[in-house]
Structure formats: structure tokens, C-alpha cells
Coordinates of C-alpha atoms in Angstrom, one line a residue:
Chain G
X1 CA 25.5 13.9 25.6
X2 CA 26.4 10.5 24.1
X3 CA 26.7 9.0 27.6
X4 CA 23.4 10.2 28.6
X5 CA 21.7 8.9 25.5
X6 CA 23.3 5.5 26.2
X7 CA 21.9 5.6 29.7
X8 CA 18.4 5.3 28.3
X9 CA 17.1 1.8 28.5
X10 CA 17.7 0.0 25.2
X11 CA 14.4 -1.9 25.4
X12 CA 12.2 0.0 23.0
X13 CA 14.3 -0.7 19.9
X14 CA 13.0 -4.3 19.5
X15 CA 11.2 -6.9 21.6
X16 CA 13.2 -8.3 24.4
X17 CA 14.7 -11.6 23.3
X18 CA 12.6 -13.8 25.6
X19 CA 9.3 -12.1 24.5
X20 CA 10.3 -12.4 20.9
X21 CA 11.0 -16.1 21.4
X22 CA 7.7 -16.6 23.0
X23 CA 5.9 -14.9 20.1
X24 CA 7.7 -17.1 17.6
X25 CA 6.6 -20.2 19.5
X26 CA 3.0 -19.1 19.5
X27 CA 3.2 -18.2 15.8
X28 CA 4.6 -21.5 14.9
X29 CA 1.9 -23.3 16.9
X30 CA -0.9 -21.3 15.3
X31 CA -3.0 -23.3 12.9
X32 CA -3.9 -20.5 10.4
X33 CA -0.3 -19.4 10.4
X34 CA 0.9 -22.9 9.6
X35 CA -1.4 -23.4 6.8
X36 CA -0.8 -19.9 5.3
X37 CA 3.0 -20.4 5.6
X38 CA 2.9 -23.7 3.8
X39 CA 0.8 -22.4 1.0
X40 CA 3.0 -19.4 0.6
X41 CA 6.2 -21.4 0.7
X42 CA 4.9 -23.8 -1.8
X43 CA 3.8 -21.1 -4.3
X44 CA 7.1 -19.3 -3.8
X45 CA 9.0 -22.5 -4.6
X46 CA 6.8 -23.1 -7.6
X47 CA 7.6 -19.6 -8.8
X48 CA 11.2 -20.0 -8.3
X49 CA 11.4 -23.5 -9.9
X50 CA 9.3 -22.5 -12.9
X51 CA 12.1 -23.1 -15.4
X52 CA 12.3 -26.7 -14.3
X53 CA 9.3 -27.5 -16.5
X54 CA 11.8 -27.1 -19.3
X55 CA 9.2 -25.4 -21.5
X56 CA 9.2 -21.8 -22.7
X57 CA 6.1 -20.1 -21.4
X58 CA 5.6 -18.2 -24.7
X59 CA 6.5 -20.9 -27.2
X60 CA 3.5 -21.2 -29.4
X61 CA 2.6 -24.5 -31.2
X62 CA -0.6 -23.9 -33.0
X63 CA -0.8 -27.7 -33.6
X64 CA -1.4 -28.2 -30.0
X65 CA -4.1 -25.5 -29.4
X66 CA -6.8 -26.1 -26.8
X67 CA -5.6 -29.5 -25.5
X68 CA -7.5 -30.3 -22.4
X69 CA -5.5 -31.3 -19.2
X70 CA -3.7 -34.5 -19.8
X71 CA -0.5 -36.3 -18.7
X72 CA 1.6 -34.2 -21.1
X73 CA -0.1 -30.9 -20.3
X74 CA -1.4 -31.1 -16.7
X75 CA -3.3 -27.9 -16.9
X76 CA -3.9 -28.2 -20.7
X77 CA -2.9 -25.7 -23.4
X78 CA -4.2 -22.3 -24.5
X79 CA -5.3 -20.7 -27.9
X80 CA -1.8 -20.4 -29.0
X81 CA -0.8 -24.0 -27.9
X82 CA 1.2 -22.7 -25.0
X83 CA 1.5 -24.9 -21.9
X84 CA -0.9 -23.4 -19.2
X85 CA 1.0 -25.1 -16.3
X86 CA 4.2 -23.3 -17.4
X87 CA 2.5 -20.1 -17.9
X88 CA 0.8 -20.3 -14.5
X89 CA 4.3 -21.1 -12.9
X90 CA 5.9 -18.0 -14.6
X91 CA 2.8 -16.0 -13.8
X92 CA 3.5 -16.7 -10.2
X93 CA 6.7 -14.9 -10.5
X94 CA 5.1 -11.8 -11.8
X95 CA 2.0 -11.8 -9.5
X96 CA 3.8 -12.6 -6.3
X97 CA 6.5 -10.2 -7.1
X98 CA 4.0 -7.5 -7.7
X99 CA 2.2 -8.3 -4.5
X100 CA 5.3 -8.5 -2.4
X101 CA 6.8 -5.2 -3.6
X102 CA 3.5 -3.3 -3.2
X103 CA 3.2 -4.6 0.3
X104 CA 6.7 -3.7 1.2
X105 CA 6.6 -0.3 -0.5
X106 CA 3.3 0.8 0.6
X107 CA 4.2 -0.4 4.1
X108 CA 7.5 1.4 4.4
X109 CA 6.4 4.6 2.8
X110 CA 3.0 4.5 4.8
X111 CA 5.1 3.9 8.0
X112 CA 7.3 7.0 7.2
X113 CA 4.4 9.2 6.5
X114 CA 2.6 7.9 9.6
X115 CA 5.5 8.6 11.9
X116 CA 6.3 12.0 10.4
X117 CA 2.7 13.0 10.9
X118 CA 2.7 11.8 14.5
X119 CA 6.1 13.2 15.4
X120 CA 6.0 16.6 13.5
X121 CA 2.5 18.0 14.3
X122 CA 2.8 20.9 11.9
X123 CA 3.0 18.2 9.0
X124 CA 0.1 16.2 10.4
X125 CA -2.9 18.0 9.0
X126 CA -1.3 18.4 5.5
X127 CA -0.2 14.7 5.3
X128 CA -3.4 13.3 6.6
X129 CA -5.6 15.3 4.4
X130 CA -3.6 14.1 1.4
X131 CA -4.1 10.5 2.7
X132 CA -7.9 11.2 3.2
X133 CA -8.0 12.5 -0.4
X134 CA -6.3 9.2 -1.7
X135 CA -8.6 7.1 0.3
X136 CA -11.6 8.8 -1.2
X137 CA -11.2 7.0 -4.4
X138 CA -12.1 3.5 -4.6
X139 CA -8.7 1.6 -4.5
X140 CA -9.2 -0.1 -7.8
X141 CA -10.4 2.9 -9.6
X142 CA -7.4 4.9 -8.4
X143 CA -5.0 2.2 -9.5
X144 CA -6.9 2.0 -12.8
X145 CA -6.5 5.7 -13.4
X146 CA -2.7 5.7 -12.5
X147 CA -1.8 2.7 -14.6
X148 CA -3.8 4.1 -17.6
X149 CA -1.9 7.2 -17.3
X150 CA 1.5 5.6 -16.7
X151 CA 1.0 3.0 -19.4
X152 CA 0.2 -0.6 -19.0
X153 CA 3.4 -2.1 -17.5
X154 CA 4.4 -4.0 -14.4
X155 CA 6.2 -0.9 -12.9
X156 CA 2.9 1.1 -13.4
X157 CA 0.9 -1.5 -11.7
X158 CA 3.3 -1.5 -8.7
X159 CA 3.3 2.3 -8.5
X160 CA -0.6 2.4 -8.8
X161 CA -1.2 -0.1 -6.2
X162 CA 1.4 1.3 -3.8
X163 CA -0.3 4.7 -3.9
X164 CA -3.7 3.0 -3.6
X165 CA -2.8 1.0 -0.4
X166 CA -0.3 3.5 1.2
X167 CA -2.9 5.7 3.1
X168 CA -4.4 2.9 5.1
X169 CA -0.8 2.1 6.4
X170 CA 0.0 5.6 7.0
X171 CA -3.2 6.1 9.2
X172 CA -2.4 2.9 11.0
X173 CA 1.1 3.8 11.9
X174 CA 0.2 7.4 12.8
X175 CA -2.6 6.2 15.2
X176 CA -0.1 3.8 17.0
X177 CA 2.7 6.2 16.9
X178 CA 0.5 8.9 18.6
X179 CA 0.1 6.5 21.5
X180 CA 3.7 5.4 21.6
X181 CA 5.1 8.9 21.6
X182 CA 3.4 9.7 24.9
X183 CA 5.0 6.7 26.7
X184 CA 7.5 7.3 29.4
X185 CA 10.5 5.8 27.5
X186 CA 10.1 8.3 24.6
X187 CA 10.0 11.1 27.2
X188 CA 13.1 9.7 28.7
X189 CA 14.9 9.6 25.3
X190 CA 13.8 13.2 24.7
X191 CA 15.1 14.3 28.1
X192 CA 18.4 12.5 27.4
X193 CA 18.6 14.7 24.3
X194 CA 17.9 12.3 21.5
X195 CA 17.0 14.2 18.3
X196 CA 13.4 14.1 16.9
X197 CA 14.7 12.1 14.0
X198 CA 16.3 9.6 16.3
X199 CA 13.4 9.3 18.5
X200 CA 11.2 8.8 15.3
X201 CA 13.3 6.1 13.8
X202 CA 14.7 4.3 16.9
X203 CA 11.9 4.5 19.4
X204 CA 8.5 5.3 17.8
X205 CA 8.7 3.3 14.5
X206 CA 9.9 0.0 15.9
X207 CA 7.1 0.0 18.5
X208 CA 4.4 0.8 15.9
X209 CA 5.4 -2.0 13.6
X210 CA 3.3 -5.0 14.6
X211 CA -0.1 -3.7 13.5
X212 CA 1.6 -2.5 10.3
X213 CA 3.1 -6.1 9.7
X214 CA -0.3 -7.6 9.9
X215 CA -1.6 -4.9 7.5
X216 CA 1.1 -5.6 5.0
X217 CA 0.2 -9.2 4.9
X218 CA -3.3 -8.3 3.9
X219 CA -2.0 -5.7 1.5
X220 CA 0.0 -8.5 -0.2
X221 CA -3.1 -10.5 -0.7
X222 CA -5.2 -7.5 -1.9
X223 CA -2.4 -6.6 -4.4
X224 CA -2.5 -10.1 -6.0
X225 CA -6.2 -9.8 -6.4
X226 CA -6.0 -6.2 -7.7
X227 CA -3.2 -7.0 -10.2
X228 CA -5.4 -9.7 -11.7
X229 CA -8.3 -7.3 -11.8
X230 CA -6.2 -4.7 -13.6
X231 CA -4.8 -7.2 -16.1
X232 CA -8.3 -8.4 -16.7
X233 CA -9.4 -4.9 -17.5
X234 CA -6.4 -4.6 -19.9
X235 CA -4.2 -2.1 -18.1
X236 CA -2.0 -4.5 -16.1
X237 CA 1.0 -6.6 -17.2
X238 CA 0.8 -7.0 -20.9
X239 CA 1.0 -10.3 -22.7
X240 CA 3.1 -12.2 -23.9
X241 CA 4.5 -11.8 -20.3
X242 CA 2.4 -14.2 -18.3
X243 CA 0.7 -12.9 -15.0
X244 CA -2.1 -14.8 -13.4
X245 CA -4.5 -11.9 -14.2
X246 CA -3.8 -11.8 -17.9
X247 CA -3.9 -15.6 -18.4
X248 CA -7.5 -15.4 -17.1
X249 CA -8.1 -12.3 -19.2
X250 CA -6.9 -14.2 -22.4
X251 CA -8.7 -17.4 -21.3
X252 CA -12.0 -15.6 -20.8
X253 CA -12.8 -15.4 -24.5
X254 CA -13.0 -19.2 -24.8
X255 CA -13.9 -19.9 -21.2
X256 CA -16.9 -22.1 -22.3
X257 CA -14.9 -24.3 -24.6
X258 CA -11.5 -24.3 -23.0
X259 CA -12.3 -23.8 -19.3
X260 CA -8.9 -25.0 -18.1
X261 CA -7.0 -21.9 -19.4
X262 CA -8.8 -19.6 -17.0
X263 CA -9.5 -22.1 -14.1
X264 CA -6.0 -22.8 -13.0
X265 CA -4.5 -19.2 -12.8
X266 CA -7.7 -18.3 -10.8
X267 CA -7.1 -21.2 -8.4
X268 CA -3.4 -20.0 -8.0
X269 CA -4.7 -16.5 -7.2
X270 CA -7.2 -17.9 -4.6
X271 CA -4.6 -20.1 -3.0
X272 CA -2.1 -17.3 -2.7
X273 CA -4.6 -14.8 -1.4
X274 CA -5.9 -17.5 1.0
X275 CA -2.4 -18.2 2.2
X276 CA -1.7 -14.6 2.9
X277 CA -5.0 -14.0 4.6
X278 CA -4.4 -17.0 6.9
X279 CA -0.9 -15.8 7.5
X280 CA -2.2 -12.3 8.4
X281 CA -4.9 -13.8 10.7
X282 CA -2.2 -15.8 12.5
X283 CA 0.1 -12.8 12.9
X284 CA -2.8 -10.6 14.2
X285 CA -3.9 -13.2 16.8
X286 CA -0.4 -13.5 18.1
X287 CA 0.7 -9.9 17.9
X288 CA -2.6 -8.6 19.1
X289 CA -3.9 -11.1 21.7
X290 CA -7.1 -9.2 22.3
X291 CA -8.5 -10.4 19.1
X292 CA -8.5 -14.1 19.2
X293 CA -9.1 -16.1 16.0
X294 CA -11.0 -19.4 15.7
X295 CA -7.7 -21.2 16.7
Chain F
X1 CA -26.8 17.7 15.7
X2 CA -26.6 20.7 13.4
X3 CA -23.4 21.7 15.0
X4 CA -22.0 18.2 14.5
X5 CA -22.8 18.4 10.8
X6 CA -21.3 21.7 10.4
X7 CA -18.1 20.7 12.0
X8 CA -17.9 17.7 9.8
X9 CA -18.6 19.7 6.7
X10 CA -15.8 22.1 7.7
X11 CA -13.5 19.1 8.1
X12 CA -14.5 17.7 4.8
X13 CA -13.7 20.9 2.8
X14 CA -9.9 20.5 2.7
X15 CA -10.4 16.8 1.7
X16 CA -12.5 18.0 -1.2
X17 CA -9.7 20.3 -2.3
X18 CA -7.2 17.5 -2.0
X19 CA -9.4 15.2 -4.0
X20 CA -9.7 17.8 -6.8
X21 CA -6.0 18.4 -6.9
X22 CA -5.2 14.8 -6.9
X23 CA -7.6 14.2 -9.9
X24 CA -5.9 17.1 -11.7
X25 CA -2.4 15.6 -11.0
X26 CA -3.5 12.3 -12.6
X27 CA -3.5 14.1 -16.0
X28 CA 0.2 15.2 -15.4
X29 CA 1.2 11.7 -14.9
X30 CA 0.8 11.1 -18.6
X31 CA 4.4 10.5 -20.0
X32 CA 5.5 13.1 -22.6
X33 CA 2.8 15.4 -24.1
X34 CA -0.6 14.6 -23.1
X35 CA -1.9 16.5 -26.2
X36 CA -0.1 14.0 -28.5
X37 CA -1.2 11.0 -26.3
X38 CA -4.9 12.2 -26.7
X39 CA -4.8 13.2 -30.2
X40 CA -3.1 10.0 -31.2
X41 CA 0.1 9.2 -32.9
X42 CA -1.1 10.0 -36.4
X43 CA -2.5 13.4 -35.7
X44 CA -1.4 16.4 -37.6
X45 CA 0.5 19.1 -35.7
X46 CA -2.5 21.4 -36.1
X47 CA -4.8 18.8 -34.6
X48 CA -2.4 18.4 -31.6
X49 CA -2.2 22.1 -31.1
X50 CA -6.0 22.3 -31.1
X51 CA -6.3 19.5 -28.5
X52 CA -3.5 21.3 -26.5
X53 CA -5.4 24.6 -26.6
X54 CA -8.8 23.1 -25.9
X55 CA -7.5 21.3 -22.9
X56 CA -5.5 24.4 -21.8
X57 CA -2.2 22.5 -21.8
X58 CA -0.4 25.5 -23.4
X59 CA -0.8 27.3 -20.1
X60 CA 1.6 27.1 -17.1
X61 CA 0.9 24.4 -14.5
X62 CA -0.3 26.5 -11.6
X63 CA -2.6 28.6 -14.0
X64 CA -4.1 25.3 -15.2
X65 CA -4.7 24.0 -11.7
X66 CA -6.3 27.3 -10.9
X67 CA -8.6 27.1 -13.8
X68 CA -9.4 23.5 -13.0
X69 CA -10.4 24.4 -9.5
X70 CA -12.3 27.4 -10.7
X71 CA -14.2 25.3 -13.1
X72 CA -15.1 22.6 -10.5
X73 CA -16.3 25.4 -8.1
X74 CA -18.7 26.4 -10.8
X75 CA -19.9 22.7 -11.1
X76 CA -18.1 22.0 -14.4
X77 CA -16.6 18.6 -14.4
X78 CA -15.1 18.7 -18.0
X79 CA -16.3 16.8 -21.0
X80 CA -15.6 13.5 -22.6
X81 CA -13.6 13.5 -25.8
X82 CA -15.0 10.3 -27.3
X83 CA -18.6 11.0 -26.4
X84 CA -18.7 14.7 -27.1
X85 CA -20.7 15.0 -24.0
X86 CA -20.2 16.6 -20.5
X87 CA -18.8 14.1 -18.0
X88 CA -21.8 14.8 -15.8
X89 CA -24.5 13.8 -18.3
X90 CA -22.5 10.8 -19.5
X91 CA -22.3 9.6 -15.9
X92 CA -25.8 10.5 -15.3
X93 CA -27.0 8.1 -18.0
X94 CA -25.0 5.2 -16.6
X95 CA -25.3 5.9 -12.8
X96 CA -28.7 4.0 -12.4
X97 CA -26.9 0.8 -13.6
X98 CA -24.0 1.1 -11.3
X99 CA -26.2 2.2 -8.4
X100 CA -28.7 -0.7 -8.9
X101 CA -25.7 -3.1 -9.0
X102 CA -23.9 -1.8 -5.9
X103 CA -27.1 -1.2 -4.1
X104 CA -28.5 -4.7 -4.6
X105 CA -25.0 -6.1 -3.7
X106 CA -25.1 -4.2 -0.5
X107 CA -28.6 -5.3 0.2
X108 CA -27.3 -8.9 0.0
X109 CA -24.1 -8.2 1.9
X110 CA -25.3 -6.4 4.9
X111 CA -27.9 -8.9 6.4
X112 CA -25.8 -12.0 5.4
X113 CA -22.5 -10.6 6.4
X114 CA -23.7 -9.4 9.8
X115 CA -25.7 -12.5 10.5
X116 CA -23.0 -15.1 9.8
X117 CA -20.4 -12.9 11.5
X118 CA -22.5 -12.8 14.7
X119 CA -23.3 -16.5 14.5
X120 CA -19.5 -17.2 14.3
X121 CA -18.8 -15.0 17.2
X122 CA -21.6 -16.6 19.3
X123 CA -20.5 -20.0 18.7
X124 CA -16.8 -19.2 18.8
X125 CA -14.2 -22.1 18.9
X126 CA -16.8 -24.6 17.7
X127 CA -17.2 -26.2 14.3
X128 CA -19.9 -23.6 13.3
X129 CA -17.4 -20.8 13.8
X130 CA -14.7 -22.6 11.9
X131 CA -17.1 -23.3 8.9
X132 CA -18.5 -19.8 8.7
X133 CA -15.0 -18.3 9.0
X134 CA -13.6 -20.7 6.4
X135 CA -16.4 -19.5 4.0
X136 CA -15.7 -16.0 4.8
X137 CA -12.0 -16.4 4.3
X138 CA -12.6 -18.0 0.8
X139 CA -14.8 -15.1 0.0
X140 CA -12.0 -12.5 0.5
X141 CA -9.5 -14.6 -1.2
X142 CA -11.2 -15.4 -4.6
X143 CA -10.9 -12.9 -7.5
X144 CA -14.4 -11.6 -8.1
X145 CA -14.3 -11.5 -11.8
X146 CA -12.9 -14.9 -12.0
X147 CA -15.7 -16.5 -10.0
X148 CA -18.1 -14.4 -11.9
X149 CA -17.0 -15.9 -15.2
X150 CA -17.3 -19.3 -13.8
X151 CA -20.7 -18.4 -12.5
X152 CA -21.8 -17.2 -15.9
X153 CA -20.7 -20.5 -17.4
X154 CA -22.7 -22.5 -14.8
X155 CA -25.9 -20.4 -14.3
X156 CA -26.2 -18.8 -17.7
X157 CA -24.6 -21.1 -20.3
X158 CA -25.2 -24.6 -18.6
X159 CA -28.4 -24.0 -16.6
X160 CA -29.8 -21.0 -18.4
X161 CA -31.2 -19.5 -15.2
X162 CA -29.9 -16.0 -15.6
X163 CA -28.9 -13.9 -18.7
X164 CA -25.1 -13.9 -19.1
X165 CA -25.0 -10.2 -20.0
X166 CA -27.0 -7.1 -20.4
X167 CA -29.2 -4.8 -18.4
X168 CA -32.9 -4.1 -18.3
X169 CA -33.8 -0.8 -16.7
X170 CA -36.1 -0.9 -13.7
X171 CA -38.7 1.3 -15.2
X172 CA -39.0 -1.0 -18.2
X173 CA -39.5 -4.2 -16.3
X174 CA -38.7 -4.7 -12.6
X175 CA -38.6 -8.5 -12.8
X176 CA -36.2 -8.6 -15.7
X177 CA -34.2 -5.8 -14.1
X178 CA -33.8 -8.0 -11.0
X179 CA -33.1 -11.1 -13.1
X180 CA -30.3 -9.2 -15.0
X181 CA -28.7 -8.1 -11.6
X182 CA -29.0 -11.0 -9.4
X183 CA -25.9 -12.9 -10.7
X184 CA -23.6 -9.8 -11.0
X185 CA -24.7 -8.4 -7.6
X186 CA -24.2 -11.8 -5.8
X187 CA -20.7 -12.2 -7.3
X188 CA -19.9 -8.7 -6.2
X189 CA -21.2 -9.6 -2.7
X190 CA -18.8 -12.6 -2.1
X191 CA -15.8 -10.5 -1.2
X192 CA -18.0 -8.0 0.8
X193 CA -19.8 -10.7 2.7
X194 CA -16.5 -12.3 3.7
X195 CA -15.1 -8.9 4.6
X196 CA -18.1 -7.9 6.7
X197 CA -18.5 -11.3 8.4
X198 CA -14.8 -11.3 9.6
X199 CA -15.3 -7.8 10.8
X200 CA -18.5 -8.4 12.5
X201 CA -17.2 -11.6 14.2
X202 CA -14.2 -9.7 15.8
X203 CA -16.4 -6.8 16.8
X204 CA -19.0 -9.1 18.4
X205 CA -16.2 -11.1 20.2
X206 CA -14.9 -7.8 21.7
X207 CA -18.4 -6.8 22.8
X208 CA -19.5 -10.3 24.1
X209 CA -16.5 -10.5 26.5
X210 CA -17.3 -7.4 28.3
X211 CA -18.8 -7.0 31.7
X212 CA -22.2 -5.6 30.8
X213 CA -22.9 -8.8 28.8
X214 CA -22.2 -10.9 31.9
X215 CA -24.3 -8.6 33.9
X216 CA -27.1 -8.9 31.4
X217 CA -26.9 -12.7 31.5
X218 CA -26.7 -12.8 35.3
X219 CA -29.8 -10.7 35.8
X220 CA -31.7 -13.3 33.9
X221 CA -32.2 -11.7 30.5
X222 CA -32.7 -14.2 27.7
X223 CA -29.8 -15.0 25.4
X224 CA -31.8 -13.3 22.6
X225 CA -32.0 -10.0 24.4
X226 CA -28.5 -10.3 25.7
X227 CA -26.8 -11.0 22.4
X228 CA -29.3 -9.6 19.9
X229 CA -29.9 -6.4 21.6
X230 CA -27.1 -5.5 24.0
X231 CA -24.4 -7.2 22.1
X232 CA -25.4 -6.3 18.6
X233 CA -26.2 -2.6 19.3
X234 CA -22.7 -2.3 20.5
X235 CA -21.1 -4.2 17.6
X236 CA -23.2 -2.1 15.2
X237 CA -20.8 0.9 15.8
X238 CA -17.9 -0.9 14.3
X239 CA -20.1 -2.3 11.5
X240 CA -21.1 1.3 10.6
X241 CA -17.5 2.2 10.5
X242 CA -17.2 -0.6 7.8
X243 CA -19.9 0.9 5.7
X244 CA -17.6 3.4 4.1
X245 CA -15.2 0.7 3.0
X246 CA -18.1 -1.6 1.8
X247 CA -19.6 1.1 -0.4
X248 CA -16.0 1.9 -1.7
X249 CA -15.2 -1.7 -2.5
X250 CA -18.8 -2.2 -4.0
X251 CA -18.2 0.7 -6.4
X252 CA -14.6 -0.4 -7.2
X253 CA -15.7 -3.9 -7.7
X254 CA -18.5 -2.9 -10.0
X255 CA -15.9 -1.6 -12.4
X256 CA -14.7 -5.1 -12.9
X257 CA -18.1 -6.9 -12.6
X258 CA -19.7 -4.6 -15.1
X259 CA -17.0 -5.6 -17.5
X260 CA -17.7 -9.3 -17.0
X261 CA -21.6 -9.0 -17.5
X262 CA -21.4 -6.2 -20.1
X263 CA -23.5 -3.9 -17.9
X264 CA -23.6 -0.4 -19.3
X265 CA -22.7 1.3 -16.0
X266 CA -20.1 3.9 -14.9
X267 CA -17.4 1.3 -14.5
X268 CA -17.7 0.2 -18.1
X269 CA -17.6 3.8 -19.1
X270 CA -14.4 4.3 -17.2
X271 CA -12.7 1.2 -18.9
X272 CA -14.0 2.4 -22.3
X273 CA -12.6 5.9 -21.5
X274 CA -9.2 4.4 -20.7
X275 CA -9.1 2.3 -23.9
X276 CA -10.0 5.4 -25.9
X277 CA -7.5 7.6 -24.0
X278 CA -10.4 9.8 -22.9
X279 CA -8.5 11.2 -19.9
X280 CA -10.9 14.0 -19.2
X281 CA -13.6 11.5 -18.9
X282 CA -11.5 9.2 -16.5
X283 CA -10.6 12.2 -14.5
X284 CA -14.1 13.5 -14.2
X285 CA -15.5 10.1 -13.1
X286 CA -12.8 9.7 -10.5
X287 CA -13.5 13.2 -9.2
X288 CA -17.2 12.5 -8.8
X289 CA -16.6 9.3 -7.1
X290 CA -14.0 10.9 -4.8
X291 CA -16.5 13.7 -3.9
X292 CA -19.3 11.0 -3.3
X293 CA -16.9 9.3 -0.8
X294 CA -16.2 12.4 1.1
X295 CA -20.0 12.6 1.5
X296 CA -20.4 9.1 2.4
X297 CA -17.7 9.3 5.0
X298 CA -19.5 12.4 6.4
X299 CA -22.7 10.5 6.7
X300 CA -20.9 7.5 8.3
X301 CA -19.4 9.9 10.9
X302 CA -22.8 11.3 11.7
X303 CA -24.5 7.8 11.9
X304 CA -21.6 6.7 14.1
X305 CA -22.4 9.4 16.6
X306 CA -26.1 8.5 16.6
X307 CA -25.3 4.7 17.1
X308 CA -22.9 5.3 20.0
X309 CA -23.7 8.2 22.3
X310 CA -20.3 8.0 23.9
X311 CA -18.7 9.4 20.7
X312 CA -18.9 13.1 21.0
X313 CA -17.1 15.7 19.0
X314 CA -16.5 19.0 20.6

């Protein structure tokens, strides 16, 4: 039995090396992908290197309240005299982390649900109706409800957004898995006696991955925007921990006098989302050549 | 037609059931004893017991679920604790605000998004395309509430063109109504326009590269008829599919935008409900939005078949 299974062409597990190389070259040469990657790498470095400013993000100096941007405080200071630049850098850690984890979790769980639904037809109706049900709530409202119930913490935000964004991923993977499972090499694997689980994980899943990868990049962007919205509504990451969303929420009360407090974290969110959307556009153009972008 | 609607209704039934159960489960997510959470930390044991009993929390899980579904079937969506009012009537009072906001936003989004998306597709790979798509990309990347606050500073505080907050009912004064909603609705539209333009562009690109467009051109039809009629009609199918998402993000986004502009709509009601730990209210609103969506998706499916005769359900 084992020998037979080995006789099945190994190709489906991953892209053949040559094709993978070509894809990489096209990705690297793609303008949107380049800009997106640079933006994202810069922001990630900024987040990692945050402690280098040598300032405690929550140290309050009332004497230094509401200092406009200057050489000493490039982004100014907030209502507690905290350095806004430092807070934005530390906020990057929280916001990017939330976005990354949500994209990863909702992608992985969504993929499993999608493949399960495609592979085991008896589960299909049940799983997909649950996904339809979840998708019937506006994503931000669903996330709001879940975070409100679980309590305003980073973990709650991650769980809430994962639940909100998981159904779209599951649908996507199910749709492509339904196509893949009818292909000849899957039939060959089945004839060779591969178990349904093995077919699912080794053959169907890897070949349904590329639309999911594009989707996950966009979910990363949406999650950063949604985290900010949740924090703004008061159910996200709680102060004094800085997240891009709650810096804006705090700065909102004195937005007319101290505009810099809310301006910079908003710019950071926009840049991060922009970078991820560009990255997603690039990935989509290269992985799905039918949809060519503006180049 | 009637057959189609019947089939779609039958398919929607299990989703409605799932939505009801999910909204019910939300309450069970509350850590610890929901009665204590709702009654507050300082409540006496009697008060907690009263809350527990009035919410039916002293019954077993499945029995509670059964009662919940039975009540829903009778059209009872529960009542708000903080307002002492049924969820339906509380929502009814605020729905006009939210519907005005979301409706106006969609009225801006649909023509603008479709138009600029089509222009980008028609002039693909030129500077027009790059410019339009950059604007669209920025639209989907900027946090709506943040740009809304900045817009308030510019247009309300500095220039004084629009009120910075508040709502005037349409029946009271249509002009002031529009004035109170223009800024919030346009801010809500930014993401949507970007989203729709990107979607329209790729749908149009797909269509414009097809054989029948080349045929239309080669038989001498004007560009306007070729692209505007043959092309657009076909791209419309994809745009209709996007309608469900657009309405969903408009209502979701209105939660945040209503907060920025202090508009007394459903979104603000939900946020107040969350702050006051009024979970039955939050649950009720989510449920009604969930039901509304099942209905909207149903309508989208039907429209879809009307726009594209190739789509047939058997």
C-alpha cells in the first residue's frame, strides 16, 4: 500500500521548483508588491525597534503636556505629557500583532473548515450554514458584540476579529477545494489508497492555498482598521497600553487643539493598511494572472 | 420567478435559524455569571436573583435556547434593560437616522464607485488608471472614523460649512437633514467607493477582454454602446454581488461614524448598550441586523438572476 502511494506523482504537494522560482521573480518585479513590502518591512522594524527611543511609552510628565511636534518630540506630546512618537511605535507592536494573528488564525481555521466542507459532503451544509449565519452580521458589529461579551482586552479583539473574518476564508477555500478535488491527481491518490484525511491535507489544501494567501493579506489590513475602530468605540485594547486605535480615541477629545496626537497614529494605520493592500494586489496579480493590475 | 423566490426563501430558513442561535450564544460568552455582570458588582443577592430569573438564566441551557427561539418565532426580540423598552421600539426610533445615513452613503458610493472603476478599466495601464486606482486604494486604507474627525475639524470647526454633530429629522426640515448628513455620509462612502471602484475595475477588465466586445467593436458599434451597454451590462452582475457587502459595510461603518458625529442612530444605541452592559439590547440589535442581511442577500440573489439570464437555479 505504501509503495502504491509513493507511486503517485508528488507534484501536487507544492508548486514545482521552477514555477515557484518564476513566481518569485514576477512578485519581486511587481511594483505594488515592492512598495507594499517596503512599507510593511519599515513598519515592522519600527515596531521591533520601538525601545530604541529610550522613552517609556507610559511615562507621564504633566509639565510637558500638549507640546506640539518639535525636535525633542517629533510627533509632539499628549494630554499626559507622553511622547506620541514612542506611543505610536509601541502601538505598532500591538496593532500589527493583532492584524497578523487575526489574518493567520482566520486563514488557517477558515481553510480547515473550507476543506472539511469540501471533502466531507455530510458536513458541508452544516458548516456552510454556520458560516452564512456569521456573515449575516456586519463584521464590525459582530466583533463589537464579541469583544463586549469577552471584555475589552487584546485577546478578545483577536478572537472577535478572527470569528468575523473566518467565514469569508472558509468559503473561498471550499470553492477552490471543490474544484481541486475533482482533478485527476486527487482521483489517482484516492485510487492509490490515500486516506481522506491525507488527501485533504496533502493534496487539496496546498492547492487551494493561493487565493487564501491573497485573502489573508487583505484580512491583515482590515483587522488593523477594525482594531482601531473597536478601540475608538472603547471595547478594544485598553489604555495605558498603546494601540494605534486607542491613541486616536484619546486624542479625539482635544483634536482641535492638539491635532498631532490623533494625526500620527492615523497616518500609521493608513500606511500599514496601504502597504498590505498593495502587497495583496501584487500577490493577486501574480498568483491569479487573469486579473491584471495597473502594473 | 415565484419558484425562484420560494427556493431562495427555503434556503434562507436554516440561515435564519443559525443567526438566531448565534445571537443567543453571544450571551453565553459572558464570563462568569451574566446576571452578576448585568446587575453590576454592587447589586444585592436578591437583585441578582431577580435579574437571573427575569432573563431566564436559572433554567438549563437547552431550555433557554428553546424559549429564545420560541419567543423569536412570536416576533419578540427581547427588551432593553437600560431603556425599559422593547428592542424593536428602541430600534424603530433610531432606525430612520441610520437608514438615512447608510442610504445617502450608498447613493454617493454607487454612481461614483462604478463610474471611476469603469473609467480606470477603460483607460487601463495609463496614468488615468493609476491615478484613479491610487485614490481607490487610499480610500480602502484610511480608517473612516479618523478621516471623519479630521473632516469635522476642517469643514465644521475651521470652515463652518457643516454642523459637527447632531441630526435633524427629514420631516422637520429636509435641507437641514441633508446638511446634517452630508459630511457623515461622505466619510462613510470613502471606504465603499474605494472598494466598489476596485471591484468594478476588475469586473470591467474581465468583460472588456472578451470576444463579444471585440465583435461589437468590429461590427462598427460606437465605443459608447460597446463599453457603456455591452460591457457595463455584463459587469453589472458582479457589481450586484457586491451590493450585499456594500450594505453590510455601510451599516457596520455607521456604528463608528454615528459615534463621531453624535448621530442618534442604531449604531450609537448599540455602543451605549455595550457601555451600559445592556446585553439583551445588543443581542436584539445584532439579531435584527442579521435577519435584515439574510433578506438583503435574498434580494441580491434574485436581482442577480434578473441581470444575468445565464444564471438559473433549478
